Amino acid sequence: MARMIDDLYDLTRVRMSGGIPLQPRPDVDVGEIAERVVSELGPAYPGRAVRVERLGDTRGVWDHDRLGQVLSNLVGNALRHGSSDTPVQLRIDGTAAHEVVITVQNGGVIPKELLPHLFEPFRRGPGAQRDGLGLGLFIVQHLVRAHGGDIDVTTSGDRTCVRVRLSRGPRCAAAKG
């Protein structure tokens, strides 16, 4: 219930007050955040495997808590909606000098007609469970953009991949609607 209320507050911030405020700090390690998120989500999904791969320097100037929110949503979605017999793969690639790339891959596909609407508020796919408001990806997109990054989703064959690119530098601003 608390998560739903927080999501509604974030929606209101995006729509009415100019964006979601960020509190960036230097040397935030998104690789460490990813490891923590996976360990926190694990007990809720017994028997599901999440493989975490960290490459290079995974630090940057970001809002630690908001990146935790982004990763929790993306990994949680992959666990909840992905194929239960395929491990979720979370890769944090910090080998580039100016950005870190996060990819979350899982078994299963998103219907092509739903892809253009994934980041719209209150949208759910067919057969989606009613355990949220349908705001998660909308908020994730705004948080990623506020960090000076971008996010995209591709689906092909029997896999779905979410890719987040984050600039390492201090380009954070409030997430604009």
Short mmCIF file of C-alpha atoms in Angstrom, two decimals:
data_model
loop_
_atom_site.label_atom_id
_atom_site.label_comp_id
_atom_site.label_asym_id
_atom_site.label_seq_id
_atom_site.Cartn_x
_atom_site.Cartn_y
_atom_site.Cartn_z
CA MET A 1 0.00 0.00 0.00
CA ALA A 2 2.85 2.38 0.85
CA ARG A 3 4.41 1.77 -2.58
CA MET A 4 1.13 2.62 -4.30
CA ILE A 5 0.83 5.87 -2.34
CA ASP A 6 4.45 6.77 -3.16
CA ASP A 7 3.76 6.07 -6.85
CA LEU A 8 0.72 8.36 -6.77
CA TYR A 9 2.84 11.09 -5.16
CA ASP A 10 5.44 10.67 -7.91
CA LEU A 11 2.76 10.83 -10.61
CA THR A 12 1.47 14.04 -9.06
CA ARG A 13 4.99 15.50 -8.93
CA VAL A 14 5.57 14.71 -12.59
CA ARG A 15 2.23 16.07 -13.74
CA MET A 16 1.76 19.09 -11.50
CA SER A 17 4.93 20.32 -9.88
CA GLY A 18 7.55 20.06 -12.60
CA GLY A 19 9.07 16.68 -11.84
CA ILE A 20 10.38 14.22 -9.30
CA PRO A 21 13.14 15.78 -7.19
CA LEU A 22 16.51 14.03 -7.15
CA GLN A 23 19.30 14.16 -4.60
CA PRO A 24 22.41 13.19 -6.59
CA ARG A 25 25.62 12.31 -4.78
CA PRO A 26 29.07 11.48 -6.14
CA ASP A 27 30.36 7.89 -6.20
CA VAL A 28 26.97 6.18 -6.14
CA ASP A 29 27.61 2.58 -7.20
CA VAL A 30 24.71 1.27 -9.27
CA GLY A 31 26.34 -2.19 -9.21
CA GLU A 32 26.05 -2.29 -5.42
CA ILE A 33 22.46 -1.04 -5.64
CA ALA A 34 21.68 -3.85 -8.11
CA GLU A 35 23.12 -6.49 -5.77
CA ARG A 36 21.04 -5.13 -2.86
CA VAL A 37 17.83 -5.02 -4.92
CA VAL A 38 18.31 -8.62 -6.07
CA SER A 39 18.93 -9.83 -2.50
CA GLU A 40 15.81 -7.98 -1.29
CA LEU A 41 13.57 -9.32 -4.06
CA GLY A 42 14.88 -12.91 -3.85
CA PRO A 43 12.75 -14.09 -0.90
CA ALA A 44 9.56 -12.94 -2.65
CA TYR A 45 10.39 -15.15 -5.65
CA PRO A 46 11.72 -18.46 -4.28
CA GLY A 47 13.06 -20.71 -6.96
CA ARG A 48 13.62 -17.83 -9.41
CA ALA A 49 17.18 -17.11 -10.42
CA VAL A 50 18.61 -13.65 -11.06
CA ARG A 51 22.11 -13.50 -12.48
CA VAL A 52 23.97 -10.26 -11.86
CA GLU A 53 26.98 -9.31 -13.96
CA ARG A 54 29.06 -6.22 -13.18
CA LEU A 55 31.63 -4.93 -15.65
CA GLY A 56 34.02 -2.04 -15.16
CA ASP A 57 33.42 0.99 -12.97
CA THR A 58 29.72 1.14 -12.06
CA ARG A 59 29.87 4.48 -10.19
CA GLY A 60 28.47 7.88 -11.11
CA VAL A 61 26.76 11.00 -9.80
CA TRP A 62 23.19 9.83 -9.18
CA ASP A 63 20.38 9.68 -6.64
CA HIS A 64 21.02 6.43 -4.77
CA ASP A 65 17.43 5.89 -3.60
CA ARG A 66 15.83 6.71 -6.93
CA LEU A 67 18.15 4.31 -8.80
CA GLY A 68 17.15 1.66 -6.26
CA GLN A 69 13.54 2.39 -7.18
CA VAL A 70 14.35 2.04 -10.91
CA LEU A 71 16.16 -1.28 -10.47
CA SER A 72 13.57 -2.67 -8.06
CA ASN A 73 10.83 -1.96 -10.56
CA LEU A 74 12.69 -3.39 -13.56
CA VAL A 75 13.90 -6.56 -11.83
CA GLY A 76 10.54 -7.00 -10.08
CA ASN A 77 8.73 -6.74 -13.43
CA ALA A 78 11.09 -9.28 -15.00
CA LEU A 79 10.48 -11.71 -12.12
CA ARG A 80 6.73 -11.14 -12.05
CA HIS A 81 6.01 -11.18 -15.78
CA GLY A 82 8.86 -13.22 -17.23
CA SER A 83 9.01 -16.94 -17.84
CA SER A 84 9.49 -18.72 -14.51
CA ASP A 85 11.85 -21.31 -15.99
CA THR A 86 14.31 -18.75 -17.39
CA PRO A 87 16.73 -16.79 -15.16
CA VAL A 88 16.52 -13.01 -15.16
CA GLN A 89 19.82 -11.49 -16.28
CA LEU A 90 20.83 -8.13 -14.83
CA ARG A 91 23.96 -6.62 -16.35
CA ILE A 92 25.63 -3.42 -15.17
CA ASP A 93 28.21 -2.36 -17.77
CA GLY A 94 30.53 0.41 -16.63
CA THR A 95 33.24 -0.11 -19.24
CA ALA A 96 32.45 3.13 -21.12
CA ALA A 97 34.02 6.34 -19.86
CA HIS A 98 30.92 8.55 -19.77
CA GLU A 99 28.01 6.20 -19.14
CA VAL A 100 26.82 3.05 -17.44
CA VAL A 101 24.46 0.71 -19.26
CA ILE A 102 22.02 -1.44 -17.33
CA THR A 103 20.23 -4.31 -19.06
CA VAL A 104 17.53 -6.53 -17.61
CA GLN A 105 16.65 -9.56 -19.72
CA ASN A 106 14.04 -12.19 -19.08
CA GLY A 107 12.25 -14.98 -20.87
CA GLY A 108 8.93 -14.00 -22.35
CA VAL A 109 7.77 -11.42 -24.85
CA ILE A 110 5.72 -8.28 -24.67
CA PRO A 111 3.02 -8.11 -27.34
CA LYS A 112 4.09 -5.72 -30.12
CA GLU A 113 0.88 -3.69 -29.81
CA LEU A 114 1.71 -2.97 -26.14
CA LEU A 115 5.32 -1.80 -26.70
CA PRO A 116 4.47 1.79 -27.74
CA HIS A 117 2.36 2.19 -24.58
CA LEU A 118 4.66 0.64 -21.94
CA PHE A 119 5.62 3.94 -20.35
CA GLU A 120 2.10 5.38 -20.17
CA PRO A 121 0.58 5.68 -16.70
CA PHE A 122 -2.08 3.17 -15.61
CA ARG A 123 -1.30 0.80 -18.50
CA ARG A 124 -1.18 -2.93 -18.00
CA GLY A 125 -0.73 -5.77 -20.39
CA PRO A 126 -3.36 -8.43 -20.99
CA GLY A 127 -3.62 -10.80 -18.03
CA ALA A 128 -1.50 -8.53 -15.80
CA GLN A 129 -1.87 -9.04 -12.08
CA ARG A 130 -3.56 -6.26 -10.15
CA ASP A 131 -0.75 -5.77 -7.62
CA GLY A 132 -0.04 -2.16 -8.55
CA LEU A 133 -1.43 0.90 -10.23
CA GLY A 134 0.36 0.61 -13.56
CA LEU A 135 2.66 3.53 -12.75
CA GLY A 136 5.98 1.73 -12.34
CA LEU A 137 7.42 2.07 -15.84
CA PHE A 138 6.03 5.59 -16.22
CA ILE A 139 7.93 6.64 -13.07
CA VAL A 140 11.04 4.65 -14.09
CA GLN A 141 11.17 6.48 -17.42
CA HIS A 142 10.96 9.87 -15.73
CA LEU A 143 13.63 8.96 -13.18
CA VAL A 144 16.00 7.70 -15.87
CA ARG A 145 15.51 10.86 -17.92
CA ALA A 146 16.04 13.01 -14.84
CA HIS A 147 19.43 11.33 -14.44
CA GLY A 148 20.34 12.39 -18.00
CA GLY A 149 19.70 8.91 -19.34
CA ASP A 150 17.34 7.02 -21.58
CA ILE A 151 15.45 3.74 -21.48
CA ASP A 152 14.17 1.41 -24.17
CA VAL A 153 12.51 -1.99 -24.33
CA THR A 154 12.91 -4.60 -27.05
CA THR A 155 11.31 -7.97 -27.38
CA SER A 156 12.16 -10.67 -29.89
CA GLY A 157 12.09 -14.41 -30.07
CA ASP A 158 11.40 -15.52 -26.53
CA ARG A 159 13.28 -12.70 -24.73
CA THR A 160 12.54 -9.19 -23.50
CA CYS A 161 15.33 -6.72 -22.81
CA VAL A 162 15.11 -3.39 -20.99
CA ARG A 163 18.15 -1.15 -21.51
CA VAL A 164 18.93 1.91 -19.41
CA ARG A 165 21.78 4.27 -20.28
CA LEU A 166 22.93 6.60 -17.50
CA SER A 167 25.38 9.44 -17.93
CA ARG A 168 27.98 9.33 -15.15
CA GLY A 169 28.14 13.11 -14.82
CA PRO A 170 26.13 15.56 -12.75
CA ARG A 171 23.33 16.07 -15.29
CA CYS A 172 20.58 15.21 -12.81
CA ALA A 173 17.51 17.42 -12.70
CA ALA A 174 13.94 16.97 -11.57
CA ALA A 175 12.14 14.46 -13.78
CA LYS A 176 10.00 16.62 -16.04
CA GLY A 177 6.57 15.49 -17.22
#
